[in-house]
Amino acid sequence: IMQDTKKFFENLSGAGKSIGVLTSGGDAQGMNAAVRAVVRMGIYVGAKVYFIHEGYQGMVDGGDNIKEASWESVSSMLQVGGTVIGSARCKDFRTHEGRLRAALNLVQRGITNLCVIGGDGSLTGANLFREEWSGLLDELVQSGQISEEAAQTHSALHIVGMVGSIDNDFCGTDMTIGTDSALHRIIEVVDAIMTTAQSHQRTFVLEVMGRHCGYLALVSALACGADWVLIPEMPPKDGWEEQMCHKLSESRLRGSRLNIIIVAEGATDRHGNPISSNTVKDLVVRCLGFDTRVTILGHVQRGGTPSAFDRILASRMGVEAVLALLEASPGTPACVVSLCGNQAVRLPLMECVQMTQEVQKAMDEKRFEEAVKLRGRSFENNLNTYKLLSHRKIDAELPRSSFNVAVLNVGAPAAGMNAAVRSAVRVGITEGHTLFAVNDGFEGFSKGQIKEIKWGDVGGWTGQGGSLLGTKRTLPAKHIDKIAEQMRIHNINALLVIGGFEAYLGLLELQAARSKHAELCVPMVMVPATVSNNIPGSDLSIGADTALNAITDTCDRIKQSASGTKRRVFIIETMGGYCGYLATVGGLAAGADAAYIYEEPFDIRDLQSNVEHLTEKMKTSIQRGLVLRYDLALSHTALIHWIHNCSENYTTDFIYQLYSEEGKGVFDCRKNVLGHMQQGGAPSPFDRNFGTKIAAKAMQWISKKLKEFYRTGRVFANTEDSACLLGMRRRALVFQPVIQLKDETDFVHRIPKEQWWLRLRPLMKILAKYKTSYDVSDSGQLEHIVRLRAKDISAI
């Protein structure tokens, strides 16, 4: 029975409403995914949706620039970078006369709902337009261009914004559309540079975009372990030149063959003098004589196909924007749809714009600490983590604790594990502990494969895929005596376990064995790392983002392979055990028609109706289908999750045969099993960054607990809250005792009993033209930016 508290969007009708969608300002990857989601969600709820080509210029010029969109007109847009409907800088819209013409063009087509995808300038323009709307209509009535009746019918203009900007320079959202993709481009370049620089012992100065915002520079520095970073929000202190050169020469002396310095294009010193990449290069050559090269990335960062993260973010935001427009009343302020942690929120547009302008003002007035705080918690955390990891203190300066902390990887390899180990080791050393690396998980632990790991040992680890420590799925219970003995021999006072479901089970087993083995009464924390994203207590795991990118890249290629052959359906199988995360979210990012997963039981009737749905679709102008089956369906694609887990009978082969047979005469069918490719590859920027930040936080928790549980010369921790899992829950990173997570776990299928991403399944279905029920009770409520900052200060 549906509870009254739930709000279903079937009650939100778009009948009789017209929505205009435009992209404005600088282009950003993922804008097309947002446009596609707005169009399809708009049509789904019964509204008319119009493309406004060439941004505000198209709105002012009217004519063919404003065209009604159809379902098919956004097909194949998802994987395209830039913006298909065009963007332009527009002087005309800045004039009253230009806005008057724009208002006339909208009223003539009955458009009173606008979805604007752009930067803060574009959104400010939209808000001014909204405020002037009734005055503009009065003028149009007076000049006889529209009737009194038309003015009354269209009396209110509703505006919802989505921020598309690679700079991530908009306050109120953790990520703007395009930022993650730009980081992908930067990290691809850094990875490529690393190989050539190591051949020659070189220093590279990399200039990245960000005239007023250092986000791209800061996060890419964090993700690649750069030696030095220069950003506008935090100019270096006077005398930075000597400091930087000292740090570079010190790292060379320790055997590093390359140095990387990242400069934001808007970097300045404390006195407002610009610091260019060439200035930095000349400085290094003059002071150190190192072979130094400059690479300016420029518009490469705006280019290329959007990352999986940007496709999902933009699709979620686009759907949310339509809901916000349907719920808007003349009294509600223009809002911007944004992401906070893992949750969609709505914020008053002008509050965000004002906060964004305050950052610039603080920078202009040299109030740099404040500028960093105003940027928000995500930016501040990135900066603090970078500071923590990049500056190796001289041994004499380090606090000396007598604590030994062991780090191990457990379960299957996941991209980003190494970034997490590096971060944990360096933070641990900075906090004064001695760090031990355990090879091959609990199995290696029992055999004594344990040795001290130092600062330099983890250099260059952020970009490495797999697990450099070695990992095994072995659980500790059968080796518990030997593990306890090794803990005693090496005097291990705390454990950090980075891994998947086995790591979680392992921690439960270690905790259960504490009564027999006093050696196990130490603080233990687990950081989730698995492509399957099936760990209770965490919305996201390290490695899942890289796997999603592997899936979307492959799906894009598979779709392309069919571009010359008409009417083809692909059945694609993803990994994930019993967890359908990769199939579902991969399906959303790849534009799949169906995703078959264990969590949502299906039978032959569902398969039959999906085949019929595809058959109908193939008769239109859309020529490809994609079906992901989990272990994932795609071009018409179905993503299938490892199907023998969904059901004994519905294997990938069975579904393939069914589609092949039923589709005869309309489409042909192909299948593809993605396999271990999803576990491999260099970690994505998100996984490097997430792994780095979450492991740093885990190590700080360990330090706190070691002090807390140190009594009479030894560490003794036997409480529930001394064995925790650190996970991302909606908006914050939280430590949860593993024992308390037992009730949330389906141990037979190795998944959490409740999984947040199941709420995204209806989105995938809606965007693939299925009728479905979509619970919007969890959709964004209007919040206020200042309250939001204070409340979530402890989050990522």
Coordinates of N, CA, C and O in Angstrom, one line a residue, residues 29 37-38 123 174 200 274 282 295 359 397 423 434 453 467 481 525 533 546 549 613 617 693 721 737 752:
Q29 N 30.8 19.4 -20.9 CA 30.4 18.1 -21.2 C 29.3 17.7 -20.2 O 29.4 17.9 -19.0
A37 N 17.4 14.9 -20.7 CA 16.6 14.5 -19.6 C 15.4 15.5 -19.5 O 14.3 15.1 -19.2
V38 N 15.6 16.8 -19.7 CA 14.6 17.8 -19.6 C 13.5 17.5 -20.7 O 12.3 17.5 -20.4
L123 N 22.6 32.4 -15.4 CA 21.6 32.2 -14.5 C 21.1 33.6 -13.9 O 19.9 33.8 -13.7
D174 N 28.0 20.7 -4.9 CA 29.3 20.1 -4.8 C 30.0 20.0 -6.2 O 31.2 20.1 -6.3
H200 N 63.0 10.8 -18.7 CA 64.1 11.9 -18.8 C 64.4 12.6 -17.6 O 65.3 13.5 -17.6
P274 N 50.0 38.3 -11.4 CA 49.7 37.0 -12.0 C 51.0 36.1 -11.9 O 52.1 36.6 -12.0
D282 N 60.5 29.4 -15.7 CA 61.8 30.1 -15.7 C 62.4 30.1 -14.3 O 63.6 30.0 -14.2
T295 N 53.1 22.7 -20.3 CA 52.0 22.2 -21.1 C 50.7 23.0 -20.7 O 50.3 23.0 -19.6
V359 N 32.6 35.3 -3.0 CA 33.9 34.6 -3.1 C 34.9 35.6 -3.8 O 36.0 35.8 -3.4
E397 N 60.5 17.2 12.9 CA 59.3 18.0 13.2 C 58.1 17.2 13.5 O 57.1 17.7 14.0
S423 N 47.3 7.7 0.6 CA 46.8 8.7 1.5 C 46.9 8.3 2.9 O 47.4 9.1 3.8
T434 N 54.1 4.6 12.9 CA 54.8 3.8 12.0 C 53.8 3.0 11.3 O 52.9 2.3 11.8
I453 N 56.2 0.5 5.8 CA 56.1 1.3 4.5 C 56.3 2.7 4.8 O 55.7 3.3 5.8
S467 N 45.6 -3.4 -7.2 CA 46.0 -3.3 -5.8 C 47.5 -3.6 -5.8 O 47.9 -4.8 -6.0
D481 N 44.2 -17.4 14.8 CA 45.2 -17.5 15.8 C 46.5 -16.9 15.2 O 47.3 -16.2 15.9
V525 N 39.2 0.1 11.3 CA 38.3 0.8 10.4 C 38.4 0.3 9.0 O 39.4 -0.1 8.6
N533 N 29.9 -1.9 -5.6 CA 29.2 -0.9 -4.7 C 28.1 -1.6 -3.9 O 27.0 -1.1 -3.9
T546 N 35.1 4.2 -11.6 CA 36.0 3.7 -12.7 C 35.3 2.6 -13.6 O 35.4 2.6 -14.8
N549 N 32.7 4.1 -15.8 CA 33.3 4.7 -17.0 C 33.7 3.7 -18.0 O 33.6 3.9 -19.2
H613 N 8.4 -3.5 -26.7 CA 8.7 -2.1 -26.6 C 9.8 -1.7 -27.6 O 9.7 -0.7 -28.3
K617 N 9.8 0.7 -31.0 CA 10.8 1.8 -31.0 C 11.6 1.7 -32.3 O 11.9 2.7 -33.0
K693 N 40.6 11.1 0.0 CA 39.9 11.9 1.1 C 39.4 10.9 2.2 O 39.5 11.2 3.4
D721 N 32.1 0.7 19.0 CA 32.5 1.8 18.1 C 34.0 1.9 17.9 O 34.5 2.9 17.3
P737 N 29.7 1.7 13.5 CA 30.1 0.4 14.1 C 29.7 -0.8 13.2 O 28.5 -0.8 12.8
P752 N 23.4 -4.7 0.7 CA 22.6 -4.0 1.7 C 21.1 -4.3 1.5 O 20.7 -4.4 0.4

